mmCIF file of C-alpha atoms in Angstrom:
data_model
loop_
_atom_site.group_PDB
_atom_site.id
_atom_site.type_symbol
_atom_site.label_atom_id
_atom_site.label_comp_id
_atom_site.label_asym_id
_atom_site.label_seq_id
_atom_site.Cartn_x
_atom_site.Cartn_y
_atom_site.Cartn_z
ATOM 1 C CA MET A 1 132.162 30.854 128.912
ATOM 2 C CA ARG A 2 128.727 29.685 130.498
ATOM 3 C CA PHE A 3 126.316 26.619 129.796
ATOM 4 C CA GLU A 4 122.867 25.975 129.244
ATOM 5 C CA GLN A 5 122.852 22.810 130.688
ATOM 6 C CA PRO A 6 125.317 22.657 132.970
ATOM 7 C CA LEU A 7 124.375 19.510 134.929
ATOM 8 C CA TRP A 8 125.762 17.433 132.101
ATOM 9 C CA LEU A 9 129.431 18.442 133.355
ATOM 10 C CA TRP A 10 128.658 15.790 136.387
ATOM 11 C CA LEU A 11 129.827 13.421 133.596
ATOM 12 C CA LEU A 12 133.373 14.575 133.950
ATOM 13 C CA VAL A 13 133.127 12.765 137.254
ATOM 14 C CA LEU A 14 133.465 9.624 134.842
ATOM 15 C CA VAL A 15 136.005 10.711 132.920
ATOM 16 C CA VAL A 16 138.364 11.419 135.863
ATOM 17 C CA ALA A 17 137.503 7.841 137.156
ATOM 18 C CA LEU A 18 138.593 6.331 133.981
ATOM 19 C CA VAL A 19 141.789 8.437 133.797
ATOM 20 C CA ALA A 20 142.473 7.345 137.432
ATOM 21 C CA ALA A 21 141.468 3.659 136.394
ATOM 22 C CA TYR A 22 144.157 3.664 133.391
ATOM 23 C CA LEU A 23 147.010 4.966 135.763
ATOM 24 C CA ILE A 24 146.027 2.053 137.871
ATOM 25 C CA ALA A 25 146.272 -0.478 135.401
ATOM 26 C CA GLN A 26 149.769 0.776 134.260
ATOM 27 C CA ARG A 27 151.169 1.071 136.974
ATOM 28 C CA ARG A 28 149.802 -2.637 138.244
ATOM 29 C CA ARG A 29 151.126 -3.874 134.730
ATOM 30 C CA THR A 30 154.549 -2.691 135.385
ATOM 31 C CA LYS A 31 154.656 -3.534 139.128
ATOM 32 C CA TYR A 32 153.908 -7.650 138.661
ATOM 33 C CA ALA A 33 156.239 -7.585 135.497
ATOM 34 C CA VAL A 34 159.157 -6.778 137.635
ATOM 35 C CA ARG A 35 158.136 -8.870 140.488
ATOM 36 C CA PHE A 36 157.551 -12.245 139.185
ATOM 37 C CA ALA A 37 159.988 -12.044 136.551
ATOM 38 C CA THR A 38 163.780 -13.501 136.654
ATOM 39 C CA LEU A 39 166.167 -11.221 135.357
ATOM 40 C CA PRO A 40 167.268 -13.121 131.950
ATOM 41 C CA MET A 41 163.590 -13.188 131.480
ATOM 42 C CA LEU A 42 162.885 -9.142 132.441
ATOM 43 C CA GLU A 43 163.428 -8.191 128.992
ATOM 44 C CA LYS A 44 161.183 -10.627 127.150
ATOM 45 C CA VAL A 45 158.243 -9.721 129.992
ATOM 46 C CA ALA A 46 158.655 -6.114 130.110
ATOM 47 C CA PRO A 47 160.543 -4.844 127.187
ATOM 48 C CA VAL A 48 160.940 -1.269 126.568
ATOM 49 C CA ARG A 49 157.791 0.473 125.772
ATOM 50 C CA PRO A 50 157.531 2.930 122.930
ATOM 51 C CA GLY A 51 157.363 5.729 125.444
ATOM 52 C CA TRP A 52 154.899 8.545 125.419
ATOM 53 C CA ARG A 53 153.558 7.047 122.000
ATOM 54 C CA ARG A 54 152.201 4.350 124.347
ATOM 55 C CA HIS A 55 149.782 6.626 125.883
ATOM 56 C CA ALA A 56 149.171 9.472 123.546
ATOM 57 C CA PRO A 57 146.213 7.613 121.710
ATOM 58 C CA ALA A 58 144.397 7.177 125.443
ATOM 59 C CA ALA A 59 145.599 10.633 126.521
ATOM 60 C CA ALA A 60 143.449 11.632 123.048
ATOM 61 C CA PHE A 61 140.563 9.590 123.508
ATOM 62 C CA LEU A 62 139.711 10.945 126.804
ATOM 63 C CA ALA A 63 140.144 14.734 125.755
ATOM 64 C CA ALA A 64 137.677 13.712 123.272
ATOM 65 C CA LEU A 65 135.459 12.392 125.808
ATOM 66 C CA THR A 66 136.128 15.612 128.181
ATOM 67 C CA VAL A 67 135.097 17.834 125.465
ATOM 68 C CA LEU A 68 132.247 16.135 124.166
ATOM 69 C CA THR A 69 130.515 16.221 127.734
ATOM 70 C CA ILE A 70 131.618 20.060 127.603
ATOM 71 C CA ALA A 71 129.348 19.896 124.106
ATOM 72 C CA ILE A 72 126.750 18.383 125.811
ATOM 73 C CA ALA A 73 125.985 20.918 128.283
ATOM 74 C CA ARG A 74 125.905 23.229 125.459
ATOM 75 C CA PRO A 75 128.349 26.263 125.969
ATOM 76 C CA VAL A 76 127.636 29.429 125.282
ATOM 77 C CA ALA A 77 130.555 32.076 124.921
ATOM 78 C CA ASP A 78 130.320 35.992 124.336
ATOM 79 C CA ILE A 79 131.483 36.249 120.753
ATOM 80 C CA ARG A 80 132.326 39.880 118.979
ATOM 81 C CA VAL A 81 130.385 40.449 115.703
ATOM 82 C CA PRO A 82 129.815 43.581 114.034
ATOM 83 C CA ARG A 83 126.546 45.285 114.036
ATOM 84 C CA GLU A 84 124.111 45.131 111.088
ATOM 85 C CA ARG A 85 122.532 48.944 112.062
ATOM 86 C CA ALA A 86 123.242 51.506 114.424
ATOM 87 C CA THR A 87 122.881 55.548 114.186
ATOM 88 C CA VAL A 88 125.974 57.725 115.147
ATOM 89 C CA LEU A 89 125.533 61.391 116.221
ATOM 90 C CA VAL A 90 128.399 63.170 115.447
ATOM 91 C CA ALA A 91 128.443 66.310 117.819
ATOM 92 C CA MET A 92 131.162 68.833 117.141
ATOM 93 C CA ASP A 93 132.264 72.025 119.048
ATOM 94 C CA VAL A 94 132.054 75.263 117.152
ATOM 95 C CA SER A 95 132.874 77.862 119.655
ATOM 96 C CA ASN A 96 135.567 80.356 118.789
ATOM 97 C CA SER A 97 138.085 78.958 121.297
ATOM 98 C CA MET A 98 138.428 75.983 118.226
ATOM 99 C CA ALA A 99 140.594 78.568 116.903
ATOM 100 C CA ALA A 100 143.416 78.121 119.564
ATOM 101 C CA THR A 101 146.593 77.062 117.452
ATOM 102 C CA ASP A 102 147.971 74.694 120.332
ATOM 103 C CA VAL A 103 146.731 72.002 117.829
ATOM 104 C CA ALA A 104 148.712 72.672 114.543
ATOM 105 C CA PRO A 105 147.431 74.218 112.280
ATOM 106 C CA ASN A 106 144.423 75.227 114.449
ATOM 107 C CA ARG A 107 141.905 73.067 116.729
ATOM 108 C CA PHE A 108 139.033 73.440 114.531
ATOM 109 C CA GLU A 109 140.411 72.062 111.351
ATOM 110 C CA THR A 110 142.101 69.143 112.566
ATOM 111 C CA ALA A 111 138.780 68.415 114.088
ATOM 112 C CA LYS A 112 137.128 68.006 111.354
ATOM 113 C CA GLN A 113 139.325 65.772 109.389
ATOM 114 C CA ALA A 114 139.125 63.591 112.169
ATOM 115 C CA ALA A 115 135.739 63.757 112.181
ATOM 116 C CA ILE A 116 135.840 63.182 108.132
ATOM 117 C CA GLU A 117 137.977 60.283 108.575
ATOM 118 C CA PHE A 118 135.858 58.890 111.493
ATOM 119 C CA VAL A 119 132.398 59.263 109.346
ATOM 120 C CA ARG A 120 134.198 57.750 106.552
ATOM 121 C CA ASP A 121 135.296 54.535 108.223
ATOM 122 C CA LEU A 122 131.700 53.831 109.676
ATOM 123 C CA PRO A 123 129.879 51.134 108.270
ATOM 124 C CA GLU A 124 127.740 51.982 105.251
ATOM 125 C CA LYS A 125 124.470 50.589 106.630
ATOM 126 C CA PHE A 126 124.755 52.962 109.887
ATOM 127 C CA ASN A 127 122.769 56.236 110.072
ATOM 128 C CA VAL A 128 125.311 59.185 110.481
ATOM 129 C CA GLY A 129 124.266 62.606 111.451
ATOM 130 C CA LEU A 130 126.144 65.917 112.712
ATOM 131 C CA VAL A 131 125.234 68.125 115.239
ATOM 132 C CA SER A 132 127.313 71.599 115.681
ATOM 133 C CA PHE A 133 126.855 73.539 118.764
ATOM 134 C CA ALA A 134 128.157 77.340 119.666
ATOM 135 C CA ARG A 135 125.812 79.680 121.481
ATOM 136 C CA THR A 136 122.706 77.068 120.514
ATOM 137 C CA ALA A 137 122.730 73.144 119.121
ATOM 138 C CA THR A 138 122.066 72.499 115.612
ATOM 139 C CA VAL A 139 121.190 69.761 113.291
ATOM 140 C CA VAL A 140 123.744 70.361 110.422
ATOM 141 C CA SER A 141 122.950 66.837 108.654
ATOM 142 C CA ALA A 142 120.009 64.406 109.723
ATOM 143 C CA PRO A 143 121.135 61.311 110.722
ATOM 144 C CA SER A 144 121.324 58.558 107.073
ATOM 145 C CA THR A 145 123.186 56.280 105.602
ATOM 146 C CA ASN A 146 124.282 58.995 103.256
ATOM 147 C CA HIS A 147 127.751 59.571 104.789
ATOM 148 C CA GLN A 148 128.783 62.184 102.268
ATOM 149 C CA ALA A 149 126.042 64.890 103.151
ATOM 150 C CA THR A 150 127.532 64.510 106.852
ATOM 151 C CA VAL A 151 130.971 64.714 105.501
ATOM 152 C CA ASP A 152 130.033 67.689 103.683
ATOM 153 C CA ALA A 153 128.201 69.421 106.306
ATOM 154 C CA ILE A 154 131.425 68.666 108.416
ATOM 155 C CA ASN A 155 133.196 70.922 105.693
ATOM 156 C CA SER A 156 130.906 73.470 105.709
ATOM 157 C CA LEU A 157 130.775 74.262 109.913
ATOM 158 C CA GLN A 158 132.320 77.608 111.038
ATOM 159 C CA LEU A 159 133.139 78.987 114.301
ATOM 160 C CA ARG A 160 130.609 80.880 116.357
ATOM 161 C CA ASP A 161 130.362 82.326 120.215
ATOM 162 C CA SER A 162 129.587 80.648 123.675
ATOM 163 C CA THR A 163 129.833 76.470 124.124
ATOM 164 C CA ALA A 164 126.394 74.607 124.552
ATOM 165 C CA ILE A 165 127.314 71.261 125.935
ATOM 166 C CA GLY A 166 124.054 70.199 127.279
ATOM 167 C CA ASP A 167 121.814 71.550 124.252
ATOM 168 C CA ALA A 168 124.023 69.507 121.880
ATOM 169 C CA VAL A 169 123.612 66.562 123.979
ATOM 170 C CA LEU A 170 119.478 66.941 123.773
ATOM 171 C CA THR A 171 119.531 67.896 120.247
ATOM 172 C CA SER A 172 121.357 64.897 119.544
ATOM 173 C CA LEU A 173 118.686 62.763 121.348
ATOM 174 C CA GLN A 174 116.012 64.656 119.259
ATOM 175 C CA ALA A 175 117.705 63.473 115.926
ATOM 176 C CA VAL A 176 117.862 60.257 117.338
ATOM 177 C CA ARG A 177 114.328 59.737 118.243
ATOM 178 C CA SER A 178 113.768 60.253 114.294
ATOM 179 C CA ILE A 179 115.002 57.371 112.824
ATOM 180 C CA ASP A 180 112.318 54.368 112.919
ATOM 181 C CA PRO A 181 110.764 55.492 116.394
ATOM 182 C CA ASP A 182 108.615 52.295 116.331
ATOM 183 C CA ASP A 183 112.337 49.992 116.064
ATOM 184 C CA PRO A 184 115.118 52.714 116.678
ATOM 185 C CA PRO A 185 118.505 50.791 116.365
ATOM 186 C CA PRO A 186 121.514 51.148 118.835
ATOM 187 C CA SER A 187 122.519 55.153 119.429
ATOM 188 C CA ARG A 188 125.534 56.846 120.093
ATOM 189 C CA ILE A 189 126.540 60.632 120.183
ATOM 190 C CA VAL A 190 130.043 61.400 120.207
ATOM 191 C CA LEU A 191 130.926 64.576 121.425
ATOM 192 C CA LEU A 192 133.540 66.409 120.664
ATOM 193 C CA SER A 193 134.577 69.746 122.803
ATOM 194 C CA ASP A 194 137.289 71.942 123.622
ATOM 195 C CA GLY A 195 136.157 74.371 126.803
ATOM 196 C CA GLY A 196 133.336 74.292 129.119
ATOM 197 C CA ASN A 197 129.337 74.673 129.433
ATOM 198 C CA THR A 198 128.692 78.512 128.985
ATOM 199 C CA ALA A 199 125.470 78.547 127.649
ATOM 200 C CA GLY A 200 121.889 76.617 127.212
ATOM 201 C CA SER A 201 121.123 73.604 129.179
ATOM 202 C CA PRO A 202 123.013 72.096 132.198
ATOM 203 C CA VAL A 203 125.047 69.287 131.278
ATOM 204 C CA ASP A 204 123.672 67.221 134.394
ATOM 205 C CA GLU A 205 120.507 67.879 132.721
ATOM 206 C CA ALA A 206 121.487 66.318 129.345
ATOM 207 C CA ALA A 207 123.247 63.602 131.174
ATOM 208 C CA GLU A 208 120.025 62.280 132.754
ATOM 209 C CA ALA A 209 117.851 62.927 129.306
ATOM 210 C CA ALA A 210 120.817 60.247 127.475
ATOM 211 C CA ALA A 211 120.740 57.833 130.449
ATOM 212 C CA GLN A 212 117.410 57.371 130.128
ATOM 213 C CA ALA A 213 116.681 57.360 126.581
ATOM 214 C CA GLY A 214 119.269 54.640 126.514
ATOM 215 C CA VAL A 215 122.034 56.496 124.341
ATOM 216 C CA PRO A 216 125.206 56.335 125.081
ATOM 217 C CA VAL A 217 127.282 59.906 124.770
ATOM 218 C CA SER A 218 130.796 59.329 124.357
ATOM 219 C CA THR A 219 132.703 62.731 125.235
ATOM 220 C CA ILE A 220 136.058 63.994 123.562
ATOM 221 C CA ALA A 221 138.057 66.793 125.667
ATOM 222 C CA TYR A 222 139.736 68.783 122.912
ATOM 223 C CA GLY A 223 143.149 70.733 123.163
ATOM 224 C CA THR A 224 145.886 70.884 125.869
ATOM 225 C CA PRO A 225 145.227 73.018 129.060
ATOM 226 C CA GLU A 226 147.580 75.601 128.037
ATOM 227 C CA GLY A 227 145.834 76.390 124.570
ATOM 228 C CA THR A 228 144.575 80.249 124.205
ATOM 229 C CA VAL A 229 142.810 81.888 121.472
ATOM 230 C CA ASN A 230 143.054 85.987 120.967
ATOM 231 C CA LEU A 231 139.833 87.663 121.432
ATOM 232 C CA GLU A 232 139.376 91.664 121.499
ATOM 233 C CA GLY A 233 143.819 91.983 121.387
ATOM 234 C CA ARG A 234 144.235 89.500 124.189
ATOM 235 C CA ASP A 235 144.962 85.900 124.920
ATOM 236 C CA VAL A 236 142.461 84.358 127.018
ATOM 237 C CA PRO A 237 143.084 80.371 128.094
ATOM 238 C CA VAL A 238 140.574 77.928 126.423
ATOM 239 C CA PRO A 239 141.021 74.594 128.514
ATOM 240 C CA ALA A 240 138.652 71.856 128.097
ATOM 241 C CA ASP A 241 136.390 70.795 130.908
ATOM 242 C CA THR A 242 137.506 67.109 131.445
ATOM 243 C CA GLU A 243 135.820 66.906 134.995
ATOM 244 C CA ALA A 244 132.285 68.228 133.073
ATOM 245 C CA LEU A 245 133.107 65.857 129.909
ATOM 246 C CA LYS A 246 134.039 62.605 131.957
ATOM 247 C CA GLY A 247 130.839 63.019 134.335
ATOM 248 C CA LEU A 248 128.945 63.218 131.256
ATOM 249 C CA ALA A 249 130.022 59.780 129.751
ATOM 250 C CA ASP A 250 130.186 58.199 132.934
ATOM 251 C CA ALA A 251 126.649 59.174 133.570
ATOM 252 C CA THR A 252 125.449 57.693 130.253
ATOM 253 C CA SER A 253 127.734 54.673 129.897
ATOM 254 C CA GLY A 254 130.075 55.983 127.446
ATOM 255 C CA SER A 255 133.189 56.457 127.040
ATOM 256 C CA PHE A 256 135.872 59.314 127.715
ATOM 257 C CA TYR A 257 139.127 60.175 125.891
ATOM 258 C CA GLU A 258 141.255 63.198 126.184
ATOM 259 C CA ALA A 259 143.039 64.594 122.703
ATOM 260 C CA GLU A 260 145.963 67.068 123.081
ATOM 261 C CA ASN A 261 147.009 66.820 119.379
ATOM 262 C CA ASP A 262 146.219 65.358 116.012
ATOM 263 C CA GLU A 263 147.449 62.087 116.356
ATOM 264 C CA GLN A 264 146.294 61.228 119.665
ATOM 265 C CA LEU A 265 142.590 62.556 118.464
ATOM 266 C CA ARG A 266 142.641 60.238 115.049
ATOM 267 C CA ASP A 267 143.349 57.595 117.697
ATOM 268 C CA VAL A 268 140.357 58.417 119.799
ATOM 269 C CA TYR A 269 138.148 58.565 116.585
ATOM 270 C CA SER A 270 139.518 54.631 115.413
ATOM 271 C CA ASP A 271 138.906 53.545 119.086
ATOM 272 C CA LEU A 272 135.271 54.479 118.959
ATOM 273 C CA GLN A 273 134.506 53.520 115.349
ATOM 274 C CA SER A 274 135.715 49.714 116.612
ATOM 275 C CA SER A 275 133.915 50.286 119.987
ATOM 276 C CA ILE A 276 130.553 51.439 117.975
ATOM 277 C CA GLY A 277 130.818 49.237 114.789
ATOM 278 C CA TRP A 278 130.728 46.026 116.825
ATOM 279 C CA THR A 279 128.900 44.408 120.022
ATOM 280 C CA THR A 280 129.526 41.499 122.103
ATOM 281 C CA GLU A 281 126.694 38.806 122.120
ATOM 282 C CA PRO A 282 126.176 35.662 123.351
ATOM 283 C CA ARG A 283 126.316 32.694 121.210
ATOM 284 C CA GLU A 284 125.897 29.060 121.514
ATOM 285 C CA ILE A 285 129.305 26.935 120.641
ATOM 286 C CA THR A 286 128.258 23.528 120.960
ATOM 287 C CA ASN A 287 128.818 22.567 116.947
ATOM 288 C CA LEU A 288 132.153 23.965 117.446
ATOM 289 C CA VAL A 289 133.143 22.155 120.760
ATOM 290 C CA ALA A 290 131.769 18.910 119.291
ATOM 291 C CA GLY A 291 133.840 19.465 116.237
ATOM 292 C CA ILE A 292 137.058 19.532 118.632
ATOM 293 C CA ALA A 293 136.016 16.114 120.195
ATOM 294 C CA LEU A 294 135.423 14.710 117.214
ATOM 295 C CA ALA A 295 138.918 15.859 115.768
ATOM 296 C CA ALA A 296 140.270 14.701 119.066
ATOM 297 C CA ALA A 297 138.662 10.940 118.705
ATOM 298 C CA LEU A 298 139.982 10.748 114.571
ATOM 299 C CA LEU A 299 143.320 11.920 116.146
ATOM 300 C CA ALA A 300 143.076 8.997 118.835
ATOM 301 C CA ALA A 301 142.321 6.535 116.477
ATOM 302 C CA LEU A 302 144.548 7.319 113.856
ATOM 303 C CA ALA A 303 147.553 7.848 115.851
ATOM 304 C CA SER A 304 146.905 4.136 117.478
ATOM 305 C CA LEU A 305 146.319 2.770 113.972
ATOM 306 C CA LEU A 306 149.495 3.926 112.711
ATOM 307 C CA TRP A 307 151.666 3.083 115.899
ATOM 308 C CA PHE A 308 149.748 -0.237 117.066
ATOM 309 C CA SER A 309 147.705 -1.524 114.337
ATOM 310 C CA ARG A 310 144.604 -1.143 116.589
ATOM 311 C CA LEU A 311 142.118 1.520 118.066
ATOM 312 C CA PRO A 312 142.518 2.019 121.699
#
């Protein structure tokens, strides 16, 4: 929590002084009653008090003063609020390694279904598009609020040769720039790959371009390290290049994930949906704090009237 006018917090010193004065007064009252009263009269002079109830109204009143002082200082807190608009580019690896069956029934079919659920769960006002990449990268569905078009595009994907991760990022950036260039909404690239960069632009070059454009790239390293695909009659290992994908995410202030099965992949997309759909903004909460102070003051007055028939 921060304060727009923190100097007002010095008033809390006055509240502390009032607390000290109250405690001293209570101590003196008990001390003098015991010192000057004879034992037979002690019960009448210092009768049994109503315990904690005697101090509750004063404590509530002092709490109200404390909270009111905080309200005067105009507190500001970081509040999680839903985004009103954003652009999300789903970049999906369609290289032949996605045919590996270490993820049942295979990486490709599972990845498509998880991506479809991700797109459908995004807010309706978000622009969503699809970029597929193998030897080259292609905008299969331009970003728009027509999420069904992106879903249909995901269903139409076909496997091809090679993996161009760098080109996928650069092509996604071009698609992002096409959305309201005068007032572009916040953008994010969500890139899934199960291999390493084997064609096109270097990943470092793409990461630098995304960082300069202020577009985070969240990456998903997909599949198990033991995954293989049969090419021309022989089994070829196809592990994801986690180091390159993590470096891409780190360089662009994105998030890096690993998913080795269907459940993990769906959890990743669920986490991404939550982080993309919401943002944290500073909001002044003076009214809320002042309301708490008023409630505490009313509680103090009510307790005093009910227990002692007087205001504190």
